[in-house]
PDB file of C-alpha atoms in Angstrom:
ATOM      1  CA  GLN U  19       8.585   2.758  17.003  1.00 87.00           C
ATOM      2  CA  VAL U  20       6.803   3.030  13.656  1.00 95.00           C
ATOM      3  CA  GLN U  21       3.621   1.039  13.061  1.00 97.00           C
ATOM      4  CA  LEU U  22       1.542   0.577   9.939  1.00 98.00           C
ATOM      5  CA  VAL U  23      -1.960  -0.841  10.334  1.00 97.00           C
ATOM      6  CA  GLU U  24      -4.018  -1.895   7.331  1.00 97.00           C
ATOM      7  CA  SER U  25      -7.752  -2.403   7.094  1.00 96.00           C
ATOM      8  CA  GLY U  26     -10.330  -3.069   4.412  1.00 96.00           C
ATOM      9  CA  GLY U  27      -9.363  -6.406   2.918  1.00 94.00           C
ATOM     10  CA  GLY U  28     -11.863  -9.159   2.263  1.00 97.00           C
ATOM     11  CA  LEU U  29     -13.608 -11.366  -0.250  1.00 98.00           C
ATOM     12  CA  VAL U  30     -15.205  -9.886  -3.353  1.00 98.00           C
ATOM     13  CA  GLN U  31     -16.462 -11.177  -6.682  1.00 98.00           C
ATOM     14  CA  ALA U  32     -14.667 -10.384  -9.905  1.00 98.00           C
ATOM     15  CA  GLY U  33     -15.633  -6.939 -11.118  1.00 98.00           C
ATOM     16  CA  GLY U  34     -16.246  -5.691  -7.611  1.00 98.00           C
ATOM     17  CA  SER U  35     -14.477  -3.060  -5.546  1.00 98.00           C
ATOM     18  CA  LEU U  36     -12.615  -2.797  -2.265  1.00 98.00           C
ATOM     19  CA  ARG U  37     -10.913   0.051  -0.465  1.00 98.00           C
ATOM     20  CA  LEU U  38      -7.821  -0.498   1.637  1.00 98.00           C
ATOM     21  CA  SER U  39      -6.748   1.971   4.290  1.00 98.00           C
ATOM     22  CA  CYS U  40      -3.533   2.318   6.254  1.00 98.00           C
ATOM     23  CA  VAL U  41      -2.633   4.432   9.256  1.00 98.00           C
ATOM     24  CA  ILE U  42       1.051   5.081   9.924  1.00 97.00           C
ATOM     25  CA  SER U  43       2.060   6.028  13.440  1.00 96.00           C
ATOM     26  CA  GLY U  44       5.341   6.757  15.159  1.00 91.00           C
ATOM     27  CA  SER U  45       7.237   9.718  16.445  1.00 86.00           C
ATOM     28  CA  ASN U  46      10.191  11.326  14.674  1.00 92.00           C
ATOM     29  CA  PHE U  47       9.373   9.606  11.388  1.00 94.00           C
ATOM     30  CA  SER U  48       9.438  11.914   8.383  1.00 94.00           C
ATOM     31  CA  ILE U  49       7.664  10.006   5.630  1.00 96.00           C
ATOM     32  CA  HIS U  50       8.994  10.331   2.068  1.00 96.00           C
ATOM     33  CA  THR U  51       6.859   7.776   0.229  1.00 98.00           C
ATOM     34  CA  MET U  52       3.709   5.832   1.138  1.00 98.00           C
ATOM     35  CA  GLY U  53       2.369   2.962  -0.861  1.00 98.00           C
ATOM     36  CA  TRP U  54       0.946  -0.504  -1.251  1.00 98.00           C
ATOM     37  CA  TYR U  55       2.609  -3.777  -2.147  1.00 98.00           C
ATOM     38  CA  ARG U  56       1.064  -7.202  -2.612  1.00 98.00           C
ATOM     39  CA  ARG U  57       2.223 -10.792  -2.474  1.00 98.00           C
ATOM     40  CA  PRO U  58       0.212 -13.355  -4.423  1.00 96.00           C
ATOM     41  CA  ILE U  59       0.489 -16.953  -3.199  1.00 93.00           C
ATOM     42  CA  GLY U  60       3.756 -18.474  -4.334  1.00 94.00           C
ATOM     43  CA  LYS U  61       5.104 -15.218  -5.717  1.00 96.00           C
ATOM     44  CA  HIS U  62       7.332 -12.386  -4.552  1.00 97.00           C
ATOM     45  CA  ARG U  63       6.046  -9.167  -3.100  1.00 97.00           C
ATOM     46  CA  GLU U  64       5.470  -6.528  -5.777  1.00 98.00           C
ATOM     47  CA  LEU U  65       4.721  -2.836  -5.850  1.00 98.00           C
ATOM     48  CA  VAL U  66       1.075  -1.975  -6.535  1.00 98.00           C
ATOM     49  CA  ALA U  67       1.194   1.807  -6.203  1.00 98.00           C
ATOM     50  CA  ASP U  68       2.970   4.510  -4.275  1.00 98.00           C
ATOM     51  CA  ILE U  69       2.777   8.243  -3.731  1.00 98.00           C
ATOM     52  CA  THR U  70       5.528  10.609  -2.671  1.00 97.00           C
ATOM     53  CA  ARG U  71       5.249  13.687  -0.511  1.00 94.00           C
ATOM     54  CA  ASP U  72       5.238  15.861  -3.646  1.00 93.00           C
ATOM     55  CA  SER U  73       2.334  13.778  -5.020  1.00 93.00           C
ATOM     56  CA  THR U  74       4.260  11.836  -7.624  1.00 97.00           C
ATOM     57  CA  ILE U  75       2.305   8.618  -8.163  1.00 98.00           C
ATOM     58  CA  LYS U  76       3.421   5.316  -9.608  1.00 98.00           C
ATOM     59  CA  TYR U  77       1.261   2.300 -10.485  1.00 98.00           C
ATOM     60  CA  ALA U  78       2.079  -1.223 -11.534  1.00 98.00           C
ATOM     61  CA  ASP U  79       1.046  -1.732 -15.156  1.00 98.00           C
ATOM     62  CA  SER U  80      -1.361  -4.471 -14.105  1.00 98.00           C
ATOM     63  CA  VAL U  81      -3.499  -2.092 -12.018  1.00 98.00           C
ATOM     64  CA  LYS U  82      -3.394   1.109 -14.069  1.00 98.00           C
ATOM     65  CA  GLY U  83      -6.873   2.428 -14.747  1.00 98.00           C
ATOM     66  CA  ARG U  84      -8.427   0.218 -12.056  1.00 98.00           C
ATOM     67  CA  PHE U  85      -6.711   1.204  -8.794  1.00 98.00           C
ATOM     68  CA  THR U  86      -6.332   4.664  -7.308  1.00 98.00           C
ATOM     69  CA  ILE U  87      -3.952   5.565  -4.495  1.00 98.00           C
ATOM     70  CA  SER U  88      -4.459   8.565  -2.253  1.00 98.00           C
ATOM     71  CA  GLY U  89      -2.308   9.790   0.591  1.00 97.00           C
ATOM     72  CA  ASP U  90      -2.678  12.339   3.346  1.00 96.00           C
ATOM     73  CA  TYR U  91       0.743  13.247   4.682  1.00 95.00           C
ATOM     74  CA  ALA U  92      -0.726  15.489   7.386  1.00 94.00           C
ATOM     75  CA  LYS U  93      -2.641  12.513   8.795  1.00 96.00           C
ATOM     76  CA  SER U  94      -0.090   9.847   7.769  1.00 97.00           C
ATOM     77  CA  THR U  95      -2.709   7.777   5.994  1.00 98.00           C
ATOM     78  CA  VAL U  96      -2.723   6.094   2.616  1.00 98.00           C
ATOM     79  CA  ASP U  97      -5.679   4.475   0.861  1.00 98.00           C
ATOM     80  CA  LEU U  98      -6.027   2.239  -2.147  1.00 98.00           C
ATOM     81  CA  GLN U  99      -9.315   2.186  -4.050  1.00 98.00           C
ATOM     82  CA  MET U 100      -9.513  -1.002  -6.083  1.00 98.00           C
ATOM     83  CA  ASN U 101     -12.147  -1.253  -8.815  1.00 98.00           C
ATOM     84  CA  SER U 102     -12.844  -3.845 -11.488  1.00 98.00           C
ATOM     85  CA  LEU U 103     -11.079  -6.452  -9.415  1.00 98.00           C
ATOM     86  CA  LYS U 104      -9.829  -9.610 -11.087  1.00 98.00           C
ATOM     87  CA  PRO U 105      -8.994 -13.034  -9.632  1.00 97.00           C
ATOM     88  CA  GLU U 106      -5.331 -12.322 -10.320  1.00 97.00           C
ATOM     89  CA  ASP U 107      -5.513  -9.421  -7.860  1.00 98.00           C
ATOM     90  CA  THR U 108      -5.865 -11.982  -5.072  1.00 98.00           C
ATOM     91  CA  ALA U 109      -2.975 -11.452  -2.671  1.00 98.00           C
ATOM     92  CA  VAL U 110      -1.930 -10.218   0.727  1.00 98.00           C
ATOM     93  CA  TYR U 111      -1.684  -6.445   0.479  1.00 98.00           C
ATOM     94  CA  PHE U 112       0.903  -4.590   2.555  1.00 98.00           C
ATOM     95  CA  CYS U 113       1.038  -0.940   3.446  1.00 98.00           C
ATOM     96  CA  ASN U 114       4.498   0.583   3.069  1.00 98.00           C
ATOM     97  CA  ALA U 115       6.193   3.789   4.149  1.00 98.00           C
ATOM     98  CA  ASP U 116       9.776   4.951   3.882  1.00 97.00           C
ATOM     99  CA  GLY U 117      11.509   8.004   5.198  1.00 96.00           C
ATOM    100  CA  LEU U 118      13.844   9.428   7.800  1.00 95.00           C
ATOM    101  CA  LEU U 119      13.648   8.214  11.397  1.00 94.00           C
ATOM    102  CA  ASN U 120      15.073  10.419  14.133  1.00 93.00           C
ATOM    103  CA  ASP U 121      16.578  12.678  11.455  1.00 90.00           C
ATOM    104  CA  GLU U 122      19.338  10.196  10.708  1.00 92.00           C
ATOM    105  CA  ASP U 123      18.224   6.656   9.889  1.00 94.00           C
ATOM    106  CA  TRP U 124      16.448   5.651   6.674  1.00 96.00           C
ATOM    107  CA  LEU U 125      13.534   3.352   7.409  1.00 96.00           C
ATOM    108  CA  ASP U 126      11.512   1.230   4.984  1.00 97.00           C
ATOM    109  CA  ALA U 127       8.570  -0.227   6.925  1.00 97.00           C
ATOM    110  CA  PHE U 128       5.691  -2.562   6.131  1.00 98.00           C
ATOM    111  CA  GLY U 129       2.446  -3.414   7.834  1.00 98.00           C
ATOM    112  CA  ARG U 130       1.368  -6.964   8.637  1.00 97.00           C
ATOM    113  CA  GLY U 131      -0.824  -7.181   5.561  1.00 97.00           C
ATOM    114  CA  THR U 132      -4.471  -7.684   4.748  1.00 97.00           C
ATOM    115  CA  GLN U 133      -5.888 -10.457   2.584  1.00 98.00           C
ATOM    116  CA  VAL U 134      -7.761  -9.599  -0.602  1.00 98.00           C
ATOM    117  CA  THR U 135      -9.493 -12.484  -2.342  1.00 98.00           C
ATOM    118  CA  VAL U 136     -11.286 -12.062  -5.662  1.00 98.00           C
ATOM    119  CA  SER U 137     -13.519 -14.936  -6.716  1.00 98.00           C
ATOM    120  CA  SER U 138     -14.297 -15.676 -10.347  1.00 94.00           C
TER     121      SER U 138
END
């Protein structure tokens, strides 16, 4: 069974910083991409940033220049450093990982999420 556990959410004032961390565990899971999604209240879940095993990184336009993703495939961890936070960054943030499970099944898994609230 694959599990993703996030930590690091909280309440911060606009302009502040937070760092989210995620640990991915599970046997026979070969991770292809790790990343972070978020779901603002009343909106759909959206990609924030992801990083592939070959270090290709993608950011949502709304976070470019403010957020930095880093991943350690040896440790199966992925972090998101969030700087210059804005009220519109308020959302539940979800860790995500996709890849091959048991060498045959493609899995796209999410954590339970961690709340990030940015006050104005």
